[in-house]
């Protein structure tokens, strides 16, 4: 075993950054390691840990919009070994974990909170119920909820089925490519800001 990870590819976050930039928005993309090419017109800030991601996101504030699409690990190793861990006895070593910062929650409660804070909810059961609770728990405005059970192929795949959860209710979006979903989100964001402007 070389590392423990999830199958998130970064495709959705990159597609969203690209779609927002294509619509004329100034976009900073804070991304963990990925195979995805950097979208045109986007300022890339590469990071390797949750703390680095939080630092880079805070450095990019103030902003009008925050979209948190990264599948951030909830936990990290409490103390990384300086030396190789040698086998001793038969029992596998116990991994001591400690909690990572919650970037979405931090941004949603930030002194420089963006006007619109959007998160994702990766769920494998009770998708909508969990997403509705997650929106309130994180303090964000919108949650894009999806089922990431292995059978759906969402994690790492090109397609997604999203549900937009807002204070006003739930809107189920059609099964689509992550690029199509990114353009739909961009359109929804643009409509939201033009409504705010006209209010
Ligand atoms: N997220 C984050 N920082 C973390 C963990 C998650 O910013 N340390 C963000 C994700 O980018 C996503 C949202 O929080 O926008 C929900 O992530 P998800 O993995 O679905 O939920 P968790 O916060 O991990 O909650 P739970 O484990 O209870 O499902």
mmCIF file with all atom_site columns, C-alpha atoms and ligand atoms in Angstrom:
data_model
loop_
_atom_site.group_PDB
_atom_site.id
_atom_site.type_symbol
_atom_site.label_atom_id
_atom_site.label_alt_id
_atom_site.label_comp_id
_atom_site.label_asym_id
_atom_site.label_entity_id
_atom_site.label_seq_id
_atom_site.pdbx_PDB_ins_code
_atom_site.Cartn_x
_atom_site.Cartn_y
_atom_site.Cartn_z
_atom_site.occupancy
_atom_site.B_iso_or_equiv
_atom_site.pdbx_formal_charge
_atom_site.auth_seq_id
_atom_site.auth_comp_id
_atom_site.auth_asym_id
_atom_site.auth_atom_id
_atom_site.pdbx_PDB_model_num
ATOM   1   C CA  . UNK A 1 1   ? 0.000   0.000  0.000   1.00 0.00 ? 1   UNK A CA  1
ATOM   2   C CA  . UNK A 1 2   ? 1.519   3.333  -1.022  1.00 0.00 ? 2   UNK A CA  1
ATOM   3   C CA  . UNK A 1 3   ? -1.267  5.712  -0.055  1.00 0.00 ? 3   UNK A CA  1
ATOM   4   C CA  . UNK A 1 4   ? -4.917  5.922  0.920   1.00 0.00 ? 4   UNK A CA  1
ATOM   5   C CA  . UNK A 1 5   ? -7.027  8.201  -1.274  1.00 0.00 ? 5   UNK A CA  1
ATOM   6   C CA  . UNK A 1 6   ? -10.388 8.546  -2.947  1.00 0.00 ? 6   UNK A CA  1
ATOM   7   C CA  . UNK A 1 7   ? -11.042 8.326  -6.680  1.00 0.00 ? 7   UNK A CA  1
ATOM   8   C CA  . UNK A 1 8   ? -11.816 11.993 -7.200  1.00 0.00 ? 8   UNK A CA  1
ATOM   9   C CA  . UNK A 1 9   ? -10.229 13.178 -10.464 1.00 0.00 ? 9   UNK A CA  1
ATOM   10  C CA  . UNK A 1 10  ? -10.591 16.955 -10.215 1.00 0.00 ? 10  UNK A CA  1
ATOM   11  C CA  . UNK A 1 11  ? -12.637 16.905 -13.440 1.00 0.00 ? 11  UNK A CA  1
ATOM   12  C CA  . UNK A 1 12  ? -15.660 18.669 -11.983 1.00 0.00 ? 12  UNK A CA  1
ATOM   13  C CA  . UNK A 1 13  ? -13.683 21.446 -10.290 1.00 0.00 ? 13  UNK A CA  1
ATOM   14  C CA  . UNK A 1 14  ? -11.609 22.060 -13.417 1.00 0.00 ? 14  UNK A CA  1
ATOM   15  C CA  . UNK A 1 15  ? -14.707 22.073 -15.619 1.00 0.00 ? 15  UNK A CA  1
ATOM   16  C CA  . UNK A 1 16  ? -16.361 24.643 -13.337 1.00 0.00 ? 16  UNK A CA  1
ATOM   17  C CA  . UNK A 1 17  ? -13.273 26.867 -13.273 1.00 0.00 ? 17  UNK A CA  1
ATOM   18  C CA  . UNK A 1 18  ? -13.103 26.695 -17.082 1.00 0.00 ? 18  UNK A CA  1
ATOM   19  C CA  . UNK A 1 19  ? -16.801 27.439 -17.563 1.00 0.00 ? 19  UNK A CA  1
ATOM   20  C CA  . UNK A 1 20  ? -16.715 30.430 -15.166 1.00 0.00 ? 20  UNK A CA  1
ATOM   21  C CA  . UNK A 1 21  ? -13.633 31.808 -16.921 1.00 0.00 ? 21  UNK A CA  1
ATOM   22  C CA  . UNK A 1 22  ? -15.230 31.288 -20.349 1.00 0.00 ? 22  UNK A CA  1
ATOM   23  C CA  . UNK A 1 23  ? -18.173 33.380 -19.102 1.00 0.00 ? 23  UNK A CA  1
ATOM   24  C CA  . UNK A 1 24  ? -15.763 36.241 -18.382 1.00 0.00 ? 24  UNK A CA  1
ATOM   25  C CA  . UNK A 1 25  ? -15.240 35.779 -14.641 1.00 0.00 ? 25  UNK A CA  1
ATOM   26  C CA  . UNK A 1 26  ? -11.781 36.151 -13.055 1.00 0.00 ? 26  UNK A CA  1
ATOM   27  C CA  . UNK A 1 27  ? -11.077 32.691 -11.634 1.00 0.00 ? 27  UNK A CA  1
ATOM   28  C CA  . UNK A 1 28  ? -8.471  31.323 -9.224  1.00 0.00 ? 28  UNK A CA  1
ATOM   29  C CA  . UNK A 1 29  ? -8.379  27.515 -9.287  1.00 0.00 ? 29  UNK A CA  1
ATOM   30  C CA  . UNK A 1 30  ? -6.906  25.977 -6.131  1.00 0.00 ? 30  UNK A CA  1
ATOM   31  C CA  . UNK A 1 31  ? -6.297  22.353 -6.977  1.00 0.00 ? 31  UNK A CA  1
ATOM   32  C CA  . UNK A 1 32  ? -4.704  19.286 -5.480  1.00 0.00 ? 32  UNK A CA  1
ATOM   33  C CA  . UNK A 1 33  ? -2.697  16.945 -7.703  1.00 0.00 ? 33  UNK A CA  1
ATOM   34  C CA  . UNK A 1 34  ? -4.678  16.009 -10.842 1.00 0.00 ? 34  UNK A CA  1
ATOM   35  C CA  . UNK A 1 35  ? -4.190  14.860 -14.442 1.00 0.00 ? 35  UNK A CA  1
ATOM   36  C CA  . UNK A 1 36  ? -6.572  17.550 -15.670 1.00 0.00 ? 36  UNK A CA  1
ATOM   37  C CA  . UNK A 1 37  ? -5.175  20.296 -17.921 1.00 0.00 ? 37  UNK A CA  1
ATOM   38  C CA  . UNK A 1 38  ? -5.464  23.831 -16.540 1.00 0.00 ? 38  UNK A CA  1
ATOM   39  C CA  . UNK A 1 39  ? -8.473  25.509 -18.209 1.00 0.00 ? 39  UNK A CA  1
ATOM   40  C CA  . UNK A 1 40  ? -7.851  28.571 -20.354 1.00 0.00 ? 40  UNK A CA  1
ATOM   41  C CA  . UNK A 1 41  ? -7.979  31.909 -18.592 1.00 0.00 ? 41  UNK A CA  1
ATOM   42  C CA  . UNK A 1 42  ? -7.715  30.476 -15.072 1.00 0.00 ? 42  UNK A CA  1
ATOM   43  C CA  . UNK A 1 43  ? -5.063  31.300 -12.451 1.00 0.00 ? 43  UNK A CA  1
ATOM   44  C CA  . UNK A 1 44  ? -3.910  27.933 -11.055 1.00 0.00 ? 44  UNK A CA  1
ATOM   45  C CA  . UNK A 1 45  ? -2.693  27.574 -7.467  1.00 0.00 ? 45  UNK A CA  1
ATOM   46  C CA  . UNK A 1 46  ? -1.462  23.993 -7.049  1.00 0.00 ? 46  UNK A CA  1
ATOM   47  C CA  . UNK A 1 47  ? -1.540  22.554 -3.508  1.00 0.00 ? 47  UNK A CA  1
ATOM   48  C CA  . UNK A 1 48  ? -0.875  19.205 -1.882  1.00 0.00 ? 48  UNK A CA  1
ATOM   49  C CA  . UNK A 1 49  ? -2.667  19.267 1.456   1.00 0.00 ? 49  UNK A CA  1
ATOM   50  C CA  . UNK A 1 50  ? -5.927  20.488 2.956   1.00 0.00 ? 50  UNK A CA  1
ATOM   51  C CA  . UNK A 1 51  ? -4.087  23.148 4.985   1.00 0.00 ? 51  UNK A CA  1
ATOM   52  C CA  . UNK A 1 52  ? -2.326  24.420 1.848   1.00 0.00 ? 52  UNK A CA  1
ATOM   53  C CA  . UNK A 1 53  ? -5.677  24.459 0.046   1.00 0.00 ? 53  UNK A CA  1
ATOM   54  C CA  . UNK A 1 54  ? -7.253  26.514 2.839   1.00 0.00 ? 54  UNK A CA  1
ATOM   55  C CA  . UNK A 1 55  ? -4.300  28.937 2.871   1.00 0.00 ? 55  UNK A CA  1
ATOM   56  C CA  . UNK A 1 56  ? -4.495  29.413 -0.923  1.00 0.00 ? 56  UNK A CA  1
ATOM   57  C CA  . UNK A 1 57  ? -8.282  29.908 -0.812  1.00 0.00 ? 57  UNK A CA  1
ATOM   58  C CA  . UNK A 1 58  ? -7.995  32.512 1.967   1.00 0.00 ? 58  UNK A CA  1
ATOM   59  C CA  . UNK A 1 59  ? -5.234  34.282 0.018   1.00 0.00 ? 59  UNK A CA  1
ATOM   60  C CA  . UNK A 1 60  ? -7.627  34.535 -2.965  1.00 0.00 ? 60  UNK A CA  1
ATOM   61  C CA  . UNK A 1 61  ? -10.263 36.393 -0.908  1.00 0.00 ? 61  UNK A CA  1
ATOM   62  C CA  . UNK A 1 62  ? -12.100 38.700 -1.253  1.00 0.00 ? 62  UNK A CA  1
ATOM   63  C CA  . UNK A 1 63  ? -14.171 37.124 -4.022  1.00 0.00 ? 63  UNK A CA  1
ATOM   64  C CA  . UNK A 1 64  ? -17.809 37.267 -5.113  1.00 0.00 ? 64  UNK A CA  1
ATOM   65  C CA  . UNK A 1 65  ? -18.138 33.504 -5.482  1.00 0.00 ? 65  UNK A CA  1
ATOM   66  C CA  . UNK A 1 66  ? -16.590 30.429 -3.894  1.00 0.00 ? 66  UNK A CA  1
ATOM   67  C CA  . UNK A 1 67  ? -17.182 26.967 -5.314  1.00 0.00 ? 67  UNK A CA  1
ATOM   68  C CA  . UNK A 1 68  ? -15.795 24.075 -3.267  1.00 0.00 ? 68  UNK A CA  1
ATOM   69  C CA  . UNK A 1 69  ? -15.618 21.001 -5.466  1.00 0.00 ? 69  UNK A CA  1
ATOM   70  C CA  . UNK A 1 70  ? -12.530 19.313 -4.030  1.00 0.00 ? 70  UNK A CA  1
ATOM   71  C CA  . UNK A 1 71  ? -12.895 15.900 -2.398  1.00 0.00 ? 71  UNK A CA  1
ATOM   72  C CA  . UNK A 1 72  ? -10.821 16.996 0.574   1.00 0.00 ? 72  UNK A CA  1
ATOM   73  C CA  . UNK A 1 73  ? -9.774  14.233 2.972   1.00 0.00 ? 73  UNK A CA  1
ATOM   74  C CA  . UNK A 1 74  ? -11.519 14.678 6.297   1.00 0.00 ? 74  UNK A CA  1
ATOM   75  C CA  . UNK A 1 75  ? -8.465  13.276 8.097   1.00 0.00 ? 75  UNK A CA  1
ATOM   76  C CA  . UNK A 1 76  ? -4.704  13.298 7.838   1.00 0.00 ? 76  UNK A CA  1
ATOM   77  C CA  . UNK A 1 77  ? -1.958  11.388 9.606   1.00 0.00 ? 77  UNK A CA  1
ATOM   78  C CA  . UNK A 1 78  ? -1.433  12.892 13.080  1.00 0.00 ? 78  UNK A CA  1
ATOM   79  C CA  . UNK A 1 79  ? 2.359   12.725 12.860  1.00 0.00 ? 79  UNK A CA  1
ATOM   80  C CA  . UNK A 1 80  ? 4.156   11.736 9.682   1.00 0.00 ? 80  UNK A CA  1
ATOM   81  C CA  . UNK A 1 81  ? 7.108   9.371  10.227  1.00 0.00 ? 81  UNK A CA  1
ATOM   82  C CA  . UNK A 1 82  ? 10.565  10.777 9.594   1.00 0.00 ? 82  UNK A CA  1
ATOM   83  C CA  . UNK A 1 83  ? 11.952  7.326  8.868   1.00 0.00 ? 83  UNK A CA  1
ATOM   84  C CA  . UNK A 1 84  ? 10.658  4.224  7.119   1.00 0.00 ? 84  UNK A CA  1
ATOM   85  C CA  . UNK A 1 85  ? 8.186   2.304  9.298   1.00 0.00 ? 85  UNK A CA  1
ATOM   86  C CA  . UNK A 1 86  ? 9.836   -1.081 9.827   1.00 0.00 ? 86  UNK A CA  1
ATOM   87  C CA  . UNK A 1 87  ? 7.741   -4.184 10.369  1.00 0.00 ? 87  UNK A CA  1
ATOM   88  C CA  . UNK A 1 88  ? 7.652   -5.251 13.989  1.00 0.00 ? 88  UNK A CA  1
ATOM   89  C CA  . UNK A 1 89  ? 5.645   -8.255 15.097  1.00 0.00 ? 89  UNK A CA  1
ATOM   90  C CA  . UNK A 1 90  ? 2.487   -9.427 13.316  1.00 0.00 ? 90  UNK A CA  1
ATOM   91  C CA  . UNK A 1 91  ? 0.037   -6.620 14.066  1.00 0.00 ? 91  UNK A CA  1
ATOM   92  C CA  . UNK A 1 92  ? -0.416  -3.946 11.369  1.00 0.00 ? 92  UNK A CA  1
ATOM   93  C CA  . UNK A 1 93  ? 0.494   -0.464 12.659  1.00 0.00 ? 93  UNK A CA  1
ATOM   94  C CA  . UNK A 1 94  ? -2.394  1.651  13.951  1.00 0.00 ? 94  UNK A CA  1
ATOM   95  C CA  . UNK A 1 95  ? -2.758  4.859  11.935  1.00 0.00 ? 95  UNK A CA  1
ATOM   96  C CA  . UNK A 1 96  ? -3.386  7.841  14.203  1.00 0.00 ? 96  UNK A CA  1
ATOM   97  C CA  . UNK A 1 97  ? -5.477  10.409 12.349  1.00 0.00 ? 97  UNK A CA  1
ATOM   98  C CA  . UNK A 1 98  ? -6.294  14.028 13.059  1.00 0.00 ? 98  UNK A CA  1
ATOM   99  C CA  . UNK A 1 99  ? -8.975  16.222 11.491  1.00 0.00 ? 99  UNK A CA  1
ATOM   100 C CA  . UNK A 1 100 ? -8.240  18.391 8.456   1.00 0.00 ? 100 UNK A CA  1
ATOM   101 C CA  . UNK A 1 101 ? -9.574  21.962 8.270   1.00 0.00 ? 101 UNK A CA  1
ATOM   102 C CA  . UNK A 1 102 ? -13.006 22.206 6.646   1.00 0.00 ? 102 UNK A CA  1
ATOM   103 C CA  . UNK A 1 103 ? -12.394 24.673 3.829   1.00 0.00 ? 103 UNK A CA  1
ATOM   104 C CA  . UNK A 1 104 ? -16.004 25.158 2.761   1.00 0.00 ? 104 UNK A CA  1
ATOM   105 C CA  . UNK A 1 105 ? -17.177 25.753 6.336   1.00 0.00 ? 105 UNK A CA  1
ATOM   106 C CA  . UNK A 1 106 ? -14.294 28.148 6.994   1.00 0.00 ? 106 UNK A CA  1
ATOM   107 C CA  . UNK A 1 107 ? -15.085 30.189 3.860   1.00 0.00 ? 107 UNK A CA  1
ATOM   108 C CA  . UNK A 1 108 ? -18.811 30.232 4.693   1.00 0.00 ? 108 UNK A CA  1
ATOM   109 C CA  . UNK A 1 109 ? -18.038 31.791 8.100   1.00 0.00 ? 109 UNK A CA  1
ATOM   110 C CA  . UNK A 1 110 ? -15.148 33.995 6.945   1.00 0.00 ? 110 UNK A CA  1
ATOM   111 C CA  . UNK A 1 111 ? -14.967 37.731 7.661   1.00 0.00 ? 111 UNK A CA  1
ATOM   112 C CA  . UNK A 1 112 ? -14.493 38.135 3.884   1.00 0.00 ? 112 UNK A CA  1
ATOM   113 C CA  . UNK A 1 113 ? -17.276 35.677 3.022   1.00 0.00 ? 113 UNK A CA  1
ATOM   114 C CA  . UNK A 1 114 ? -18.086 35.681 -0.705  1.00 0.00 ? 114 UNK A CA  1
ATOM   115 C CA  . UNK A 1 115 ? -21.656 36.716 -1.584  1.00 0.00 ? 115 UNK A CA  1
ATOM   116 C CA  . UNK A 1 116 ? -22.326 33.216 -2.921  1.00 0.00 ? 116 UNK A CA  1
ATOM   117 C CA  . UNK A 1 117 ? -20.757 30.125 -1.329  1.00 0.00 ? 117 UNK A CA  1
ATOM   118 C CA  . UNK A 1 118 ? -21.346 26.843 -3.139  1.00 0.00 ? 118 UNK A CA  1
ATOM   119 C CA  . UNK A 1 119 ? -20.308 23.397 -1.963  1.00 0.00 ? 119 UNK A CA  1
ATOM   120 C CA  . UNK A 1 120 ? -20.706 19.842 -3.148  1.00 0.00 ? 120 UNK A CA  1
ATOM   121 C CA  . UNK A 1 121 ? -22.073 16.889 -1.242  1.00 0.00 ? 121 UNK A CA  1
ATOM   122 C CA  . UNK A 1 122 ? -20.615 13.522 -2.150  1.00 0.00 ? 122 UNK A CA  1
ATOM   123 C CA  . UNK A 1 123 ? -23.013 10.948 -0.767  1.00 0.00 ? 123 UNK A CA  1
ATOM   124 C CA  . UNK A 1 124 ? -23.550 7.214  -1.115  1.00 0.00 ? 124 UNK A CA  1
ATOM   125 C CA  . UNK A 1 125 ? -26.989 6.975  0.523   1.00 0.00 ? 125 UNK A CA  1
ATOM   126 C CA  . UNK A 1 126 ? -29.901 9.287  1.448   1.00 0.00 ? 126 UNK A CA  1
ATOM   127 C CA  . UNK A 1 127 ? -28.328 11.791 -0.968  1.00 0.00 ? 127 UNK A CA  1
ATOM   128 C CA  . UNK A 1 128 ? -30.874 14.618 -0.687  1.00 0.00 ? 128 UNK A CA  1
ATOM   129 C CA  . UNK A 1 129 ? -31.499 14.221 3.046   1.00 0.00 ? 129 UNK A CA  1
ATOM   130 C CA  . UNK A 1 130 ? -27.760 14.345 3.760   1.00 0.00 ? 130 UNK A CA  1
ATOM   131 C CA  . UNK A 1 131 ? -27.238 17.263 1.361   1.00 0.00 ? 131 UNK A CA  1
ATOM   132 C CA  . UNK A 1 132 ? -29.981 19.368 2.949   1.00 0.00 ? 132 UNK A CA  1
ATOM   133 C CA  . UNK A 1 133 ? -28.406 18.802 6.384   1.00 0.00 ? 133 UNK A CA  1
ATOM   134 C CA  . UNK A 1 134 ? -24.902 19.430 4.987   1.00 0.00 ? 134 UNK A CA  1
ATOM   135 C CA  . UNK A 1 135 ? -25.904 22.822 3.520   1.00 0.00 ? 135 UNK A CA  1
ATOM   136 C CA  . UNK A 1 136 ? -27.017 23.983 6.954   1.00 0.00 ? 136 UNK A CA  1
ATOM   137 C CA  . UNK A 1 137 ? -24.064 22.415 8.776   1.00 0.00 ? 137 UNK A CA  1
ATOM   138 C CA  . UNK A 1 138 ? -21.505 24.012 6.455   1.00 0.00 ? 138 UNK A CA  1
ATOM   139 C CA  . UNK A 1 139 ? -23.264 27.389 6.339   1.00 0.00 ? 139 UNK A CA  1
ATOM   140 C CA  . UNK A 1 140 ? -23.045 27.609 2.538   1.00 0.00 ? 140 UNK A CA  1
ATOM   141 C CA  . UNK A 1 141 ? -25.741 29.004 0.227   1.00 0.00 ? 141 UNK A CA  1
ATOM   142 C CA  . UNK A 1 142 ? -25.975 26.177 -2.294  1.00 0.00 ? 142 UNK A CA  1
ATOM   143 C CA  . UNK A 1 143 ? -24.996 22.532 -2.282  1.00 0.00 ? 143 UNK A CA  1
ATOM   144 C CA  . UNK A 1 144 ? -24.635 20.444 -5.422  1.00 0.00 ? 144 UNK A CA  1
ATOM   145 C CA  . UNK A 1 145 ? -25.425 16.952 -4.247  1.00 0.00 ? 145 UNK A CA  1
ATOM   146 C CA  . UNK A 1 146 ? -24.464 13.799 -6.066  1.00 0.00 ? 146 UNK A CA  1
ATOM   147 C CA  . UNK A 1 147 ? -24.423 10.087 -5.524  1.00 0.00 ? 147 UNK A CA  1
ATOM   148 C CA  . UNK A 1 148 ? -20.828 8.886  -5.639  1.00 0.00 ? 148 UNK A CA  1
ATOM   149 C CA  . UNK A 1 149 ? -21.519 5.199  -4.977  1.00 0.00 ? 149 UNK A CA  1
ATOM   150 C CA  . UNK A 1 150 ? -18.983 3.167  -7.021  1.00 0.00 ? 150 UNK A CA  1
ATOM   151 C CA  . UNK A 1 151 ? -21.767 1.880  -9.327  1.00 0.00 ? 151 UNK A CA  1
ATOM   152 C CA  . UNK A 1 152 ? -22.548 5.430  -10.514 1.00 0.00 ? 152 UNK A CA  1
ATOM   153 C CA  . UNK A 1 153 ? -18.988 5.979  -11.835 1.00 0.00 ? 153 UNK A CA  1
ATOM   154 C CA  . UNK A 1 154 ? -19.212 9.636  -10.779 1.00 0.00 ? 154 UNK A CA  1
ATOM   155 C CA  . UNK A 1 155 ? -15.877 9.756  -8.928  1.00 0.00 ? 155 UNK A CA  1
ATOM   156 C CA  . UNK A 1 156 ? -13.243 9.789  -11.668 1.00 0.00 ? 156 UNK A CA  1
ATOM   157 C CA  . UNK A 1 157 ? -15.840 9.578  -14.468 1.00 0.00 ? 157 UNK A CA  1
ATOM   158 C CA  . UNK A 1 158 ? -17.015 12.080 -17.073 1.00 0.00 ? 158 UNK A CA  1
ATOM   159 C CA  . UNK A 1 159 ? -20.711 12.130 -16.124 1.00 0.00 ? 159 UNK A CA  1
ATOM   160 C CA  . UNK A 1 160 ? -22.641 13.366 -13.112 1.00 0.00 ? 160 UNK A CA  1
ATOM   161 C CA  . UNK A 1 161 ? -26.201 13.654 -11.825 1.00 0.00 ? 161 UNK A CA  1
ATOM   162 C CA  . UNK A 1 162 ? -26.494 16.742 -9.657  1.00 0.00 ? 162 UNK A CA  1
ATOM   163 C CA  . UNK A 1 163 ? -29.182 18.148 -7.407  1.00 0.00 ? 163 UNK A CA  1
ATOM   164 C CA  . UNK A 1 164 ? -29.018 21.835 -6.572  1.00 0.00 ? 164 UNK A CA  1
ATOM   165 C CA  . UNK A 1 165 ? -29.997 22.313 -2.929  1.00 0.00 ? 165 UNK A CA  1
ATOM   166 C CA  . UNK A 1 166 ? -30.738 25.903 -1.893  1.00 0.00 ? 166 UNK A CA  1
ATOM   167 C CA  . UNK A 1 167 ? -32.708 27.612 0.870   1.00 0.00 ? 167 UNK A CA  1
ATOM   168 C CA  . UNK A 1 168 ? -35.639 27.610 -1.580  1.00 0.00 ? 168 UNK A CA  1
ATOM   169 C CA  . UNK A 1 169 ? -35.688 23.872 -2.283  1.00 0.00 ? 169 UNK A CA  1
ATOM   170 C CA  . UNK A 1 170 ? -34.163 21.185 -4.474  1.00 0.00 ? 170 UNK A CA  1
ATOM   171 C CA  . UNK A 1 171 ? -33.743 21.193 -8.257  1.00 0.00 ? 171 UNK A CA  1
ATOM   172 C CA  . UNK A 1 172 ? -32.727 17.938 -9.908  1.00 0.00 ? 172 UNK A CA  1
ATOM   173 C CA  . UNK A 1 173 ? -30.483 18.424 -12.941 1.00 0.00 ? 173 UNK A CA  1
ATOM   174 C CA  . UNK A 1 174 ? -30.372 15.916 -15.795 1.00 0.00 ? 174 UNK A CA  1
ATOM   175 C CA  . UNK A 1 175 ? -27.600 13.323 -16.040 1.00 0.00 ? 175 UNK A CA  1
ATOM   176 C CA  . UNK A 1 176 ? -24.908 15.165 -17.991 1.00 0.00 ? 176 UNK A CA  1
ATOM   177 C CA  . UNK A 1 177 ? -21.190 15.454 -18.593 1.00 0.00 ? 177 UNK A CA  1
ATOM   178 C CA  . UNK A 1 178 ? -19.260 17.319 -15.924 1.00 0.00 ? 178 UNK A CA  1
ATOM   179 C CA  . UNK A 1 179 ? -18.592 20.007 -18.532 1.00 0.00 ? 179 UNK A CA  1
ATOM   180 C CA  . UNK A 1 180 ? -22.316 20.413 -19.214 1.00 0.00 ? 180 UNK A CA  1
ATOM   181 C CA  . UNK A 1 181 ? -22.989 20.553 -15.466 1.00 0.00 ? 181 UNK A CA  1
ATOM   182 C CA  . UNK A 1 182 ? -20.278 23.225 -15.119 1.00 0.00 ? 182 UNK A CA  1
ATOM   183 C CA  . UNK A 1 183 ? -21.942 25.379 -17.797 1.00 0.00 ? 183 UNK A CA  1
ATOM   184 C CA  . UNK A 1 184 ? -25.310 24.933 -16.120 1.00 0.00 ? 184 UNK A CA  1
ATOM   185 C CA  . UNK A 1 185 ? -23.833 26.034 -12.783 1.00 0.00 ? 185 UNK A CA  1
ATOM   186 C CA  . UNK A 1 186 ? -22.217 29.042 -14.470 1.00 0.00 ? 186 UNK A CA  1
ATOM   187 C CA  . UNK A 1 187 ? -25.561 30.011 -15.984 1.00 0.00 ? 187 UNK A CA  1
ATOM   188 C CA  . UNK A 1 188 ? -27.312 29.607 -12.624 1.00 0.00 ? 188 UNK A CA  1
ATOM   189 C CA  . UNK A 1 189 ? -24.640 31.714 -10.896 1.00 0.00 ? 189 UNK A CA  1
ATOM   190 C CA  . UNK A 1 190 ? -24.868 34.430 -13.585 1.00 0.00 ? 190 UNK A CA  1
ATOM   191 C CA  . UNK A 1 191 ? -28.674 34.559 -13.209 1.00 0.00 ? 191 UNK A CA  1
ATOM   192 C CA  . UNK A 1 192 ? -28.309 34.775 -9.410  1.00 0.00 ? 192 UNK A CA  1
ATOM   193 C CA  . UNK A 1 193 ? -25.914 37.724 -9.612  1.00 0.00 ? 193 UNK A CA  1
ATOM   194 C CA  . UNK A 1 194 ? -27.959 39.567 -12.247 1.00 0.00 ? 194 UNK A CA  1
ATOM   195 C CA  . UNK A 1 195 ? -31.074 39.156 -10.058 1.00 0.00 ? 195 UNK A CA  1
ATOM   196 C CA  . UNK A 1 196 ? -29.091 40.561 -7.091  1.00 0.00 ? 196 UNK A CA  1
ATOM   197 C CA  . UNK A 1 197 ? -27.929 43.488 -9.223  1.00 0.00 ? 197 UNK A CA  1
ATOM   198 C CA  . UNK A 1 198 ? -31.466 44.266 -10.414 1.00 0.00 ? 198 UNK A CA  1
ATOM   199 C CA  . UNK A 1 199 ? -33.010 43.958 -6.929  1.00 0.00 ? 199 UNK A CA  1
HETATM 200 N N1  . LIG B 2 .   ? -14.961 20.046 2.178   1.00 0.00 ? 1   LIG B N1  1
HETATM 201 C C1  . LIG B 2 .   ? -14.016 20.985 2.552   1.00 0.00 ? 1   LIG B C1  1
HETATM 202 N N2  . LIG B 2 .   ? -13.051 20.652 3.464   1.00 0.00 ? 1   LIG B N2  1
HETATM 203 C C2  . LIG B 2 .   ? -13.028 19.422 4.008   1.00 0.00 ? 1   LIG B C2  1
HETATM 204 C C3  . LIG B 2 .   ? -13.999 18.450 3.634   1.00 0.00 ? 1   LIG B C3  1
HETATM 205 C C4  . LIG B 2 .   ? -14.959 18.806 2.710   1.00 0.00 ? 1   LIG B C4  1
HETATM 206 O O1  . LIG B 2 .   ? -14.048 22.116 2.046   1.00 0.00 ? 1   LIG B O1  1
HETATM 207 N N3  . LIG B 2 .   ? -12.083 19.123 4.890   1.00 0.00 ? 1   LIG B N3  1
HETATM 208 C C5  . LIG B 2 .   ? -16.008 20.466 1.236   1.00 0.00 ? 1   LIG B C5  1
HETATM 209 C C6  . LIG B 2 .   ? -16.022 19.717 -0.089  1.00 0.00 ? 1   LIG B C6  1
HETATM 210 O O2  . LIG B 2 .   ? -15.206 20.380 -1.047  1.00 0.00 ? 1   LIG B O2  1
HETATM 211 C C7  . LIG B 2 .   ? -17.503 19.813 -0.477  1.00 0.00 ? 1   LIG B C7  1
HETATM 212 C C8  . LIG B 2 .   ? -18.216 19.799 0.888   1.00 0.00 ? 1   LIG B C8  1
HETATM 213 O O3  . LIG B 2 .   ? -17.246 20.196 1.856   1.00 0.00 ? 1   LIG B O3  1
HETATM 214 O O4  . LIG B 2 .   ? -17.785 21.040 -1.107  1.00 0.00 ? 1   LIG B O4  1
HETATM 215 C C9  . LIG B 2 .   ? -18.807 18.483 1.285   1.00 0.00 ? 1   LIG B C9  1
HETATM 216 O O5  . LIG B 2 .   ? -17.822 17.486 1.206   1.00 0.00 ? 1   LIG B O5  1
HETATM 217 P P1  . LIG B 2 .   ? -18.220 15.969 1.535   1.00 0.00 ? 1   LIG B P1  1
HETATM 218 O O6  . LIG B 2 .   ? -17.003 15.121 1.370   1.00 0.00 ? 1   LIG B O6  1
HETATM 219 O O7  . LIG B 2 .   ? -19.481 15.603 0.803   1.00 0.00 ? 1   LIG B O7  1
HETATM 220 O O8  . LIG B 2 .   ? -18.671 16.080 3.050   1.00 0.00 ? 1   LIG B O8  1
HETATM 221 P P2  . LIG B 2 .   ? -17.877 16.087 4.409   1.00 0.00 ? 1   LIG B P2  1
HETATM 222 O O9  . LIG B 2 .   ? -17.607 17.489 4.795   1.00 0.00 ? 1   LIG B O9  1
HETATM 223 O O10 . LIG B 2 .   ? -16.668 15.202 4.296   1.00 0.00 ? 1   LIG B O10 1
HETATM 224 O O11 . LIG B 2 .   ? -18.960 15.483 5.414   1.00 0.00 ? 1   LIG B O11 1
HETATM 225 P P3  . LIG B 2 .   ? -19.337 13.920 5.667   1.00 0.00 ? 1   LIG B P3  1
HETATM 226 O O12 . LIG B 2 .   ? -18.018 13.175 5.791   1.00 0.00 ? 1   LIG B O12 1
HETATM 227 O O13 . LIG B 2 .   ? -20.136 13.970 6.922   1.00 0.00 ? 1   LIG B O13 1
HETATM 228 O O14 . LIG B 2 .   ? -20.176 13.496 4.472   1.00 0.00 ? 1   LIG B O14 1
#
